[in-house]
Coordinates of C-alpha atoms in Angstrom, one line a residue:
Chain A
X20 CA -6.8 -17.4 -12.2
X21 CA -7.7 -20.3 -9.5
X22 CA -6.1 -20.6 -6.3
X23 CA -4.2 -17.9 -6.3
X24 CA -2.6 -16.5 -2.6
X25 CA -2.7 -12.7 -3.4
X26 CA -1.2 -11.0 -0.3
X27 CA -2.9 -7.7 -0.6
X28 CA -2.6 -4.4 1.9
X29 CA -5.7 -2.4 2.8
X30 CA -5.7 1.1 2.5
X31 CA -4.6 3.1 5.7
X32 CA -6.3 6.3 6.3
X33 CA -5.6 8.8 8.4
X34 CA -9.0 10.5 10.7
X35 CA -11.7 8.9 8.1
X36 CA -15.0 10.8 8.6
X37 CA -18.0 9.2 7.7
X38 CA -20.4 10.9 5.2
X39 CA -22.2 10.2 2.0
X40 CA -19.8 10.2 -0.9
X41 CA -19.5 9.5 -4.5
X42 CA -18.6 5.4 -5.5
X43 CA -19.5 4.0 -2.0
X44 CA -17.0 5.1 -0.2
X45 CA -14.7 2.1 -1.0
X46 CA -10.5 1.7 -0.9
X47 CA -9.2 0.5 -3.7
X48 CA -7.5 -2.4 -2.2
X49 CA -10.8 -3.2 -0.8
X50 CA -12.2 -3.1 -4.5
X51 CA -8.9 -5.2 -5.9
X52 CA -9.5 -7.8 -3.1
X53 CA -13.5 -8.6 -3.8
X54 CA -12.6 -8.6 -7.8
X55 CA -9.8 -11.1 -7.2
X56 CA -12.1 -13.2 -4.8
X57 CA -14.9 -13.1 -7.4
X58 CA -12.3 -14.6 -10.1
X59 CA -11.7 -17.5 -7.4
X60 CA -8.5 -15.9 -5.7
X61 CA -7.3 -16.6 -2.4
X62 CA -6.1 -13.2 -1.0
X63 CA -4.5 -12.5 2.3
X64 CA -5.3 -8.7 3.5
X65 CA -3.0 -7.1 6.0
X66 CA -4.1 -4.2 7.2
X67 CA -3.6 -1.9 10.5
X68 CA -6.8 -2.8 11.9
X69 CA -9.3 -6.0 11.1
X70 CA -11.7 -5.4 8.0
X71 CA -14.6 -8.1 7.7
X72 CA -14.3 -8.6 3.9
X73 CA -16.5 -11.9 3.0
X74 CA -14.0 -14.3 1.7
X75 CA -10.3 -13.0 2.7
X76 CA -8.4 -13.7 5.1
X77 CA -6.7 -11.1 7.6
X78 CA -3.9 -10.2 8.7
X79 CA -2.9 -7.4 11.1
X80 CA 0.0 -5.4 10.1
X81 CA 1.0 -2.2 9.8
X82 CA 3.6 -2.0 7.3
X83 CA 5.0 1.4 8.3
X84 CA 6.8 -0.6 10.9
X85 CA 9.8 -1.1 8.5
X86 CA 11.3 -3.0 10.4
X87 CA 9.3 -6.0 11.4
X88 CA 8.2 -6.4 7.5
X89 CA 10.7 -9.8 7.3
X90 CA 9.3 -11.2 9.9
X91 CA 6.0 -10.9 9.1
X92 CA 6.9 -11.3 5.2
X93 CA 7.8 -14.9 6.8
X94 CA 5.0 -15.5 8.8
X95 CA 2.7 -15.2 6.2
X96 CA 4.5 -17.3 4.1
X97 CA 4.8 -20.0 6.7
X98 CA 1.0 -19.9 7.5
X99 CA -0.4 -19.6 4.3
X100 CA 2.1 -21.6 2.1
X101 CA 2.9 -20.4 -1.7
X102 CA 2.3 -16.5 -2.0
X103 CA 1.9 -15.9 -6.0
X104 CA 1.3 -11.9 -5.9
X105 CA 2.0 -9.2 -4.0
X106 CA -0.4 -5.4 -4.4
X107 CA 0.9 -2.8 -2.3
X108 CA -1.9 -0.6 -1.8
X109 CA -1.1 1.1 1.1
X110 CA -1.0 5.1 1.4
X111 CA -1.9 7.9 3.7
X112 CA -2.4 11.5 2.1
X113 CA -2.1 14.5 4.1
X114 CA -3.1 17.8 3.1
X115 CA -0.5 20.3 4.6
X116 CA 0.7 23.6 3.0
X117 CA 4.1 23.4 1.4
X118 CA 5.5 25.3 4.4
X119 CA 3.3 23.5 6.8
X120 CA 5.0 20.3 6.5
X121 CA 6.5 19.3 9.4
X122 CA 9.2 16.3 9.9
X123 CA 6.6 13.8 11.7
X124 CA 4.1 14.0 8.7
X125 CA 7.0 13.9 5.7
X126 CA 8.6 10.5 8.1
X127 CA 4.6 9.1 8.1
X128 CA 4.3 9.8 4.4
X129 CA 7.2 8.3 3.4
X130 CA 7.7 5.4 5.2
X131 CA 4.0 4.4 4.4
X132 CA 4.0 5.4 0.7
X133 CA 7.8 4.5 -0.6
X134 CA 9.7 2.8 2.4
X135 CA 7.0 0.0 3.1
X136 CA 7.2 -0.6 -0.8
X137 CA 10.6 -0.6 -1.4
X138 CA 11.4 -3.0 1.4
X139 CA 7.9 -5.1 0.5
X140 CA 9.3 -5.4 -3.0
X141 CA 12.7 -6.3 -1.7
X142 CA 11.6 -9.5 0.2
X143 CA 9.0 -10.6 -2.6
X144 CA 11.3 -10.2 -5.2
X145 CA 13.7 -12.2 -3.4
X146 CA 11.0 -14.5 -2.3
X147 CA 10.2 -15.4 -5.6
X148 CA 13.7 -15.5 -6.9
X149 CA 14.7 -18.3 -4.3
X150 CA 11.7 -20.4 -5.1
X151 CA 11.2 -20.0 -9.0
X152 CA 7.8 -18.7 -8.9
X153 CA 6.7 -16.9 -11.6
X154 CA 5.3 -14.1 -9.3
X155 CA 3.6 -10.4 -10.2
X156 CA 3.5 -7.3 -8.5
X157 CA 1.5 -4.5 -8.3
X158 CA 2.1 -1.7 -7.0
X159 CA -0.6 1.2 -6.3
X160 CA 1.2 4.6 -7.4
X161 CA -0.6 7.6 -8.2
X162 CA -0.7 10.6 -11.1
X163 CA 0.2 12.4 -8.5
X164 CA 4.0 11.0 -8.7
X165 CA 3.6 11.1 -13.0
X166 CA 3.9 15.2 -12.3
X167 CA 5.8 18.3 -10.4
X168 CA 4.9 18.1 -6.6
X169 CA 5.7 19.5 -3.6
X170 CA 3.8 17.6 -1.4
X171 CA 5.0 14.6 0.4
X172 CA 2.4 12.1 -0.9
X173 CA 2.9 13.1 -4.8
X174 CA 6.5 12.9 -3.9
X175 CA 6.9 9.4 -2.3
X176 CA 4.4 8.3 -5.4
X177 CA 7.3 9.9 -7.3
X178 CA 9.6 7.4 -6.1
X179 CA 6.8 4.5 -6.1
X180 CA 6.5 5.0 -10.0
X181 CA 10.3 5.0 -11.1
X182 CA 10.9 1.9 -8.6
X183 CA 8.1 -0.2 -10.4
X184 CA 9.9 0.8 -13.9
X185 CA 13.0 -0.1 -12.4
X186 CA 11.9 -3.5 -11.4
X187 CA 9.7 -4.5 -14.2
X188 CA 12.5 -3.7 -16.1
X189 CA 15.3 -5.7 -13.5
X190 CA 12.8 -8.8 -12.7
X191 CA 11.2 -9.4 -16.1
X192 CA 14.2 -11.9 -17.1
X193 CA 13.2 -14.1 -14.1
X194 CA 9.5 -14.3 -14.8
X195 CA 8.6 -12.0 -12.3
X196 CA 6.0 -9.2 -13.7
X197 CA 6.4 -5.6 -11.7
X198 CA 3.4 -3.0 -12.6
X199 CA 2.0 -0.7 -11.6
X200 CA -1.1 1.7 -11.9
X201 CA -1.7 5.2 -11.4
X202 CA -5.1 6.2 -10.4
X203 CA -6.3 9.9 -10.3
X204 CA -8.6 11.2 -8.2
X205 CA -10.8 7.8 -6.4
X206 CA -13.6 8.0 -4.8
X207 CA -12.3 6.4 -1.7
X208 CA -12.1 7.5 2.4
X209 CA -8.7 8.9 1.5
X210 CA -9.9 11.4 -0.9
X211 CA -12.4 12.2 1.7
X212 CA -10.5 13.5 4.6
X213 CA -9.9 16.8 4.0
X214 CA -13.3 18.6 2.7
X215 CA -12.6 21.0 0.6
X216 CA -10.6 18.1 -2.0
X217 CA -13.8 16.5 -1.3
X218 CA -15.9 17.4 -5.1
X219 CA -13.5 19.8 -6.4
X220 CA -10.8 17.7 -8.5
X221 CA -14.1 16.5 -10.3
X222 CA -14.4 19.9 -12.0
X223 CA -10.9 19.4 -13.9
X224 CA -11.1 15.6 -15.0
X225 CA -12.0 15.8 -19.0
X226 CA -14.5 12.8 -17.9
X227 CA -16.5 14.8 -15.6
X228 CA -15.9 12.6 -12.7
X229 CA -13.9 11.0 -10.4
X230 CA -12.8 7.3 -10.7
X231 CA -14.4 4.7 -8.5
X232 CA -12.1 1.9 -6.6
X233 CA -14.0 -0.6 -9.1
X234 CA -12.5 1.0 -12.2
X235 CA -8.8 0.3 -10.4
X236 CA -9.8 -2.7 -9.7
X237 CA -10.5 -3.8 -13.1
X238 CA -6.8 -2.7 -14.5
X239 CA -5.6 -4.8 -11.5
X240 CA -7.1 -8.0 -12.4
X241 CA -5.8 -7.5 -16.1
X242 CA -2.0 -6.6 -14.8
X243 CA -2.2 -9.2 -12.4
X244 CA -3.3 -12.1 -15.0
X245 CA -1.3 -13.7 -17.1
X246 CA -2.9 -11.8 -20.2
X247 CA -0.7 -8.6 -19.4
X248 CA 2.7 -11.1 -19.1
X249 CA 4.3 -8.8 -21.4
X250 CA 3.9 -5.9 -19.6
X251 CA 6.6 -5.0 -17.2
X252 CA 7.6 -2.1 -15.4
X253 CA 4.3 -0.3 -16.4
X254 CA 2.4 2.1 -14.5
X255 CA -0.8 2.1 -16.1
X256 CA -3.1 5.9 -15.8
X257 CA -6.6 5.5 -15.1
X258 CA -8.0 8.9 -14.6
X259 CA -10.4 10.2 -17.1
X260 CA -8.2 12.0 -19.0
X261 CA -7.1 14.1 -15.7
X262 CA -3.4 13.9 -16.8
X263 CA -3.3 14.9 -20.3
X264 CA -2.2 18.1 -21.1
Chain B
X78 CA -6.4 54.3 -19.7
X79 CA -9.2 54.5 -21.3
X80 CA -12.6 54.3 -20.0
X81 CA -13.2 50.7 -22.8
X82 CA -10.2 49.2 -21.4
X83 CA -10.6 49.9 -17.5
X84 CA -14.4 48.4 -18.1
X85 CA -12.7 45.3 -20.2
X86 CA -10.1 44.5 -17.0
X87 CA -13.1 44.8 -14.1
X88 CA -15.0 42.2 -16.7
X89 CA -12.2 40.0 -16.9
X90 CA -11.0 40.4 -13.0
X91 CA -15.5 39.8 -12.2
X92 CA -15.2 36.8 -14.9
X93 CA -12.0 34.9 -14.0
X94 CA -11.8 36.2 -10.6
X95 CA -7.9 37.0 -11.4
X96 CA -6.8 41.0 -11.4
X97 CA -4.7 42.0 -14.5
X98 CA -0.9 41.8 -13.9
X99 CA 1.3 43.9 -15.9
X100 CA 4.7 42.9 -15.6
X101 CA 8.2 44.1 -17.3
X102 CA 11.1 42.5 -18.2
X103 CA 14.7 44.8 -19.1
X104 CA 17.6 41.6 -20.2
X105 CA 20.8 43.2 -19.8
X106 CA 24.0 42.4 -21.0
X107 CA 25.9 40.4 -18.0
X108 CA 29.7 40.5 -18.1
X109 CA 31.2 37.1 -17.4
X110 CA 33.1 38.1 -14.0
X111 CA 29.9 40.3 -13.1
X112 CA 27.7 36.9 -13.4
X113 CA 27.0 37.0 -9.7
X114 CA 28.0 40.0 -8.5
X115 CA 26.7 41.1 -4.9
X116 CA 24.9 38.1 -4.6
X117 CA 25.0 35.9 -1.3
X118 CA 24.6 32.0 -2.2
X119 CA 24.9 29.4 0.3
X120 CA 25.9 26.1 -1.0
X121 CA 25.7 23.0 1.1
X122 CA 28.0 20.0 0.8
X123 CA 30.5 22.6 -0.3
X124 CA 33.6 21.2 0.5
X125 CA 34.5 18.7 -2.1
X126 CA 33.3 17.4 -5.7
X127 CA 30.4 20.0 -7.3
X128 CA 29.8 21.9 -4.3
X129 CA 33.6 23.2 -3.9
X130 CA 33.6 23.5 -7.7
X131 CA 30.5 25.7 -7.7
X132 CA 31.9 28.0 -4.5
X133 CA 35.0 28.6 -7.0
X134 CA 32.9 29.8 -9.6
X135 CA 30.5 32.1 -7.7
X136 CA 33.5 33.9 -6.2
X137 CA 35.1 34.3 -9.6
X138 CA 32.0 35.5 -10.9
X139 CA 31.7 38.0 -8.0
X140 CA 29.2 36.6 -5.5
X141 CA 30.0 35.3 -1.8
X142 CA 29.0 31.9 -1.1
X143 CA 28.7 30.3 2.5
X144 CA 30.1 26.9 1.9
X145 CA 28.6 24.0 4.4
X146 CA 29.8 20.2 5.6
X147 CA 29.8 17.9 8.3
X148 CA 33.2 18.2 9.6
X149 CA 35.1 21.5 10.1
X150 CA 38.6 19.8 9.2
X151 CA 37.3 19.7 5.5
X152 CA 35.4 23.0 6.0
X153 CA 38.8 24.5 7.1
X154 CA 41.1 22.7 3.6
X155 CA 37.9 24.2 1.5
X156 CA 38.1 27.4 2.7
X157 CA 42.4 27.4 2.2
X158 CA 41.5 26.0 -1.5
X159 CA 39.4 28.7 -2.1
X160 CA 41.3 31.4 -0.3
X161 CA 38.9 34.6 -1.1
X162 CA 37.7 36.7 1.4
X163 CA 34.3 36.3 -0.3
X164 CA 34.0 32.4 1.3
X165 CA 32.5 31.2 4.9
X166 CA 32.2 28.3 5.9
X167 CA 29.7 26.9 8.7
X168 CA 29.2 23.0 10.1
X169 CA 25.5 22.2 8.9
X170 CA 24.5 18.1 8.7
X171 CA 21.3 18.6 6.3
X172 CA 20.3 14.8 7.4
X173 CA 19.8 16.4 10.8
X174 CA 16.6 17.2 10.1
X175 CA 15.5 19.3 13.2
X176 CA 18.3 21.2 13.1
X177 CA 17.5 22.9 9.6
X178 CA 15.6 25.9 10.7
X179 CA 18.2 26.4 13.3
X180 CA 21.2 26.7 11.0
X181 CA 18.9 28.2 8.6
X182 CA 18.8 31.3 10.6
X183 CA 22.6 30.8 11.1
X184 CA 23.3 31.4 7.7
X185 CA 20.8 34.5 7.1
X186 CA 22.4 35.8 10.3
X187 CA 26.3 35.1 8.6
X188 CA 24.9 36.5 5.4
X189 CA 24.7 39.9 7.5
X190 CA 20.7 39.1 6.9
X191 CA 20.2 38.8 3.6
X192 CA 20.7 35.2 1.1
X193 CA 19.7 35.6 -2.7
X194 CA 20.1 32.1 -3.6
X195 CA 20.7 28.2 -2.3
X196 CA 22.4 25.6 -3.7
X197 CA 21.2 22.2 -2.3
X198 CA 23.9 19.9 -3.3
X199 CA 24.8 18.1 -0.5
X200 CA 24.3 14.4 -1.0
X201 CA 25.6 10.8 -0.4
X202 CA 26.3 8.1 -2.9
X203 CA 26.1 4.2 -1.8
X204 CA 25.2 1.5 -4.3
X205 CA 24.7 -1.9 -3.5
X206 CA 23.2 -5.1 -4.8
X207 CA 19.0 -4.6 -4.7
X208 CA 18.6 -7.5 -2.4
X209 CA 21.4 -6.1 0.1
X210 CA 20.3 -2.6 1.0
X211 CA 19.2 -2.5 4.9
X212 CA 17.1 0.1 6.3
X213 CA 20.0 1.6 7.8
X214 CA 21.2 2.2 4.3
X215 CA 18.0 3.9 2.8
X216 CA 17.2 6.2 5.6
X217 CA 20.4 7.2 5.1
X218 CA 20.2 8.0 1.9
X219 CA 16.8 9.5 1.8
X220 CA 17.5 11.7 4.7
X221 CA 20.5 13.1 3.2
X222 CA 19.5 13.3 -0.6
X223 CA 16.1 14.1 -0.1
X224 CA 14.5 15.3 3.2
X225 CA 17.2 17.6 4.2
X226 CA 16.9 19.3 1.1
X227 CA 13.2 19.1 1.0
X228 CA 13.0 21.2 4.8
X229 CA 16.2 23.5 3.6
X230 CA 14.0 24.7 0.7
X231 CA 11.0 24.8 3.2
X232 CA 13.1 27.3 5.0
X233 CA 14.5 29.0 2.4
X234 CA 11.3 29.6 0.8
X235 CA 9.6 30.9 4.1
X236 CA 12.2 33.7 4.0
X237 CA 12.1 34.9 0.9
X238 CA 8.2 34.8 0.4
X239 CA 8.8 36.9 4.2
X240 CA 11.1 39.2 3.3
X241 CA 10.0 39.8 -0.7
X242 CA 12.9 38.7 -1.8
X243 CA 12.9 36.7 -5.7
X244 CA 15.0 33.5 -4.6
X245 CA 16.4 31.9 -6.7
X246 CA 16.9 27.8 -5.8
X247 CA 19.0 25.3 -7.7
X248 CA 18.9 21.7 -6.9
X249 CA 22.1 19.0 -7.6
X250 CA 20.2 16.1 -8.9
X251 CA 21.5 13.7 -10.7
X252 CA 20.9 11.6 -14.1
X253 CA 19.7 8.9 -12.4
X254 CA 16.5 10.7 -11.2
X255 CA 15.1 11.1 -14.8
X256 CA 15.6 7.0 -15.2
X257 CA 13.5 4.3 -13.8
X258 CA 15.6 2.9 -10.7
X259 CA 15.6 0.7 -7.8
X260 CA 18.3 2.2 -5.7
X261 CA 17.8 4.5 -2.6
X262 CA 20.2 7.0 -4.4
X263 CA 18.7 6.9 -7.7
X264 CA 15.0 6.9 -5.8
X265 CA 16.4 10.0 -3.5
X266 CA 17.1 11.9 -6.8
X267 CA 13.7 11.1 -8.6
X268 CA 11.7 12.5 -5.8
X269 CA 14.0 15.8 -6.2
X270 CA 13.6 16.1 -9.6
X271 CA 9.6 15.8 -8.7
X272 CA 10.2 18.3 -5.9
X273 CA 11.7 20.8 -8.2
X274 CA 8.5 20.8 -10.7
X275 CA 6.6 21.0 -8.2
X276 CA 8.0 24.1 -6.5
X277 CA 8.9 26.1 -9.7
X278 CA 4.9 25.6 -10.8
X279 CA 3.9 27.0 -6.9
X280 CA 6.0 29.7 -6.4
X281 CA 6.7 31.0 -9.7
X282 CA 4.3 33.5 -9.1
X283 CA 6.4 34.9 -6.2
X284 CA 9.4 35.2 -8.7
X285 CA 11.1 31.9 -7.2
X286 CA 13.0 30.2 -9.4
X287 CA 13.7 26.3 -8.7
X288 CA 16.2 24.8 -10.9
X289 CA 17.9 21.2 -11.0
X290 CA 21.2 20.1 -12.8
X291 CA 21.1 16.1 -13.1
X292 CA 24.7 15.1 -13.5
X293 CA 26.1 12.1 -15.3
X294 CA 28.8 10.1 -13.6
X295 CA 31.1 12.9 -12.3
X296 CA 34.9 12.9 -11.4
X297 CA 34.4 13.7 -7.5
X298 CA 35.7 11.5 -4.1
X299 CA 31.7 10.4 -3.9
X300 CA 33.0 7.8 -6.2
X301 CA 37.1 7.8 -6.2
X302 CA 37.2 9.2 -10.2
X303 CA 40.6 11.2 -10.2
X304 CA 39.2 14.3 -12.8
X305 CA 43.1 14.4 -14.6
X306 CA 42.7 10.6 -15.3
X307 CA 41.2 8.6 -17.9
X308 CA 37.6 10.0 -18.2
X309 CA 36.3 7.1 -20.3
X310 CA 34.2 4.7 -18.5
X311 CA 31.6 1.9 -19.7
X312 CA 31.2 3.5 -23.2
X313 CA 30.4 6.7 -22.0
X314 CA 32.5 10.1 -20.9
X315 CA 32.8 11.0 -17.1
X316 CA 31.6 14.5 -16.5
X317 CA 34.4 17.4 -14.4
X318 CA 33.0 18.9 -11.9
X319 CA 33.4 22.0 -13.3
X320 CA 31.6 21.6 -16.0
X321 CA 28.4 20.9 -13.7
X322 CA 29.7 24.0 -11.8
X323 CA 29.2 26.3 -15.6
X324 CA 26.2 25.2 -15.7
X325 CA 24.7 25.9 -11.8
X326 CA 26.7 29.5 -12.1
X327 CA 24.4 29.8 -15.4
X328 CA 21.2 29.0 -13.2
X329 CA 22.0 31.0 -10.3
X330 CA 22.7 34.1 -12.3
X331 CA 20.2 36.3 -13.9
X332 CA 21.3 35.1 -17.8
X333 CA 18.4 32.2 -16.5
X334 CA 15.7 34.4 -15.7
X335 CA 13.4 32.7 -18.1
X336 CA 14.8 29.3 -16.7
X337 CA 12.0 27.6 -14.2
X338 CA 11.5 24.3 -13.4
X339 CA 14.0 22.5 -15.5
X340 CA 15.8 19.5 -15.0
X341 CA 19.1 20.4 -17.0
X342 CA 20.6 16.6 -17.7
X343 CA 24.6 17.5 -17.9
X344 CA 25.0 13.7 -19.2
X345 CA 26.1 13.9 -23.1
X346 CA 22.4 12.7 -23.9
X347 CA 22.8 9.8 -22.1
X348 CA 19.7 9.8 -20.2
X349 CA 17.5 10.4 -23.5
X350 CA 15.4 8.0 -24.8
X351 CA 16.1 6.7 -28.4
X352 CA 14.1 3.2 -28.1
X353 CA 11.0 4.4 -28.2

């Protein structure tokens, strides 16, 4: 993989505290980016805010703002030249009761989790269509959306995973490779906002831990390089075993 | 109870920290026009397609409904089609989501205080080409498919967990939702489906039942398919809506009570899986 323009979107969290946490306390687009820049990629990271990562460049953008993702899709392009992959990593989780939920957090969810996506897809997919490039995307789902939910983030991961089958399935005839990946519980800043999910979902995982962002990281690099060409529309589990009934 | 046995459930209830429920079942024979009888349903998007097809059905099999719509023109020919003194009918736009709670209460309040069971079928149907859909188009869709039923059922749910009452909830899905897909409607329907799961495995224990029917391509107006005509389309059968409607009545009435959680596919096994 040499010189490859990986446009890549850091984690959002919502109120990260700081404290002393299993893995490092590292997202996993943060752990995708320094494995892809250790295999001699050139990735792009847009983000809301700026995040010093040795090696990437920066971009700020917040991709809930629907509509300005064209414009900034072009932009990028424009500045940087040739973009070969896209990873949508982006995600807020919110911890709200079922009856709790109110409008503002279901329109944050969504937009952030499924809408941002869907449209981010959109314009890539086109993007690569227009220009023949052979491209890959990956999208960042979650087991969440593999099972029942009534929870806004398990359900715009819902949506995340059957729109990476449907376009890994739709794309795959033009060269262009849709995946995805569903972690389980990571030991990132998002797991760590609300405390009590803090060491808890470790007690049911069969491995007897949570994943860290470098395990992710690892099935990214394989889905993203050209040894996992033949898969398409899959949303690969990494979770210790968490899902399995 | 003996003194082993009262020793054996503190044990368990100190060990599990769960008390021992005891719970019993009686299953009745129903008779057909008896299905529903004395229950209140509300059914949104009631006034053409499924939703009108389902009101018909709950009245014959003795329940009231409260039909809903956007416009009170096609409330007012619903309610004339229907003609039973069983049906209301009350202007509710589920894809205005702050007004949910609102007309929420409305409803209780034209149920005379008291709703047994919600059909959430209101829902809009617009396919385009993948690279064409505008934002305009998949708020739309989401809003109407999806987040208007998701705070309807947040209502709903409040009540009956409020007023003890065992709910019973079926969704309108649609075949598309158990397939991989990369349209807003299809999407919309997938995060149902996921919804549904997910509320049947929470309040289960409150004696909710959540419910979904997942349609093939049906003969309604949300896609112009005249139910008398040729029903044969792209090697497959289009669905009536009645047929949908048997099997929501089914759901709604107590002949499910074992029911929970399901995704019924009403499709002729289109949607299963043979390739792999």
């Amino acid at each position: 993989m040499k010189s490859l323009k990986i446009l890549c979107h850091e984690k959002i969290c919502l109120k990260i505290k700081e404290q002393l946490f299993f893995g490092g306390g590292t997202g996993i687009g943060k752990a995708i980016t320094n494995k892809l820049l250790s295999h001699g990629s050139e990735v792009i990271i847009c983000s809301r805010s700026k995040h010093e990562i040795e090696g990437a460049i920066n971009e700020i953008w917040d991709v809930s703002d629907i509509g300005s993702i064209q414009e900034n899709f072009n932009n990028i392009i424009k500045k940087y030249g040739q973009i070969d992959m896209v990873v949508n990593s982006q995600g807020i989780l919110t911890h709200s009761d079922f009856l709790d939920v109110s409008p503002e957090e279901m329109e944050l969810v969504f937009k952030t989790n499924i809408e941002s996506v869907f449209f981010i897809c959109q314009y890539a997919v086109r993007y690569f269509k227009n220009n023949s490039i052979y491209g890959h995307i990956l999208n960042i789902c979650s087991t969440e959306g593999l099972k029942g939910t009534c929870y806004p983030y398990g359900l715009s991961k819902a949506a995340a995973v059957r729109l990476t089958q449907g376009l890994g399935k739709a794309t795959v005839r033009d060269g262009i490779i849709v995946n995805g990946i569903a972690p389980g519980a990571t030991a990132t800043d998002m797991m760590r906002q609300g405390d009590k999910h803090n060491w808890a979902p470790a007690y049911g995982i069969p491995s007897g831990r949570m994943c860290t962002a470098n395990e992710i990281a690892n099935a990214a690099v394989f889905l993203l390089s050209d040894a996992g060409r033949q898969m398409c529309g899959e949303v690969m589990v990494v979770d210790g075993g968490e899902s399995l009934h | 109870m003996s003194l082993k046995s009262v020793l054996k459930r503190c044990a368990k209830f100190l060990v599990y920290g769960q008390p021992v429920v005891n719970k019993y079942v009686s299953v009745a024979h129903i008779d057909d026009n008896k299905l529903l009888a004395g229950k209140k349903i509300l059914v949104t998007g009631g006034t053409s397609g499924i939703g009108l097809s389902v009101a018909k059905k709950i009245i014959a099999a003795g329940g009231e409904v409260i039909i809903t719509g956007r416009s009170q023109d096609k409330l007012n020919n619903a309610l004339k089609e229907i003609d039973s003194n069983n049906c209301k009918a009350i202007v509710f736009d589920i894809a205005n989501i702050t007004s949910i709670k609102s007309k929420f209460l409305d409803v209780v309040d034209l149920f005379d205080g008291k709703l047994d069971a919600v059909v959430s079928n209101a829902g809009i149907y617009k396919q385009k080409n993948f690279f064409d859909y505008t934002l305009d188009d998949y708020t739309r869709t989401m809003d109407t498919n999806f987040t208007g039923a998701f705070f309807l059922a947040q209502a709903t749910i409040k009540y009956w967990l409020d007023n003890h009452i065992d709910g019973n909830l079926v969704f309108v899905s649609s075949e598309r939702g158990i397939m991989s897909d990369v349209h807003p409607y299809g999407l919309s329907k997938v995060v149902c489906n996921s919804f549904v799961e997910g509320l049947a495995k929470q309040y289960g224990v409150n004696d909710i039942r959540v419910n979904a029917v997942a349609p093939g391509i049906t003969a309604t107006n949300i896609n112009n398919i005249n139910p008398d005509g040729n029903l044969w389309f792209d090697k497959r059968r289009i669905m009536r809506p009645e047929e949908i409607a048997e099997v929501v009545k089914f759901l709604l009435s107590d002949a499910s009570k074992c029911v929970n959680g399901q995704i019924v596919a009403c499709n002729e096994a289109y949607s299963v899986n043979m390739d792999c």
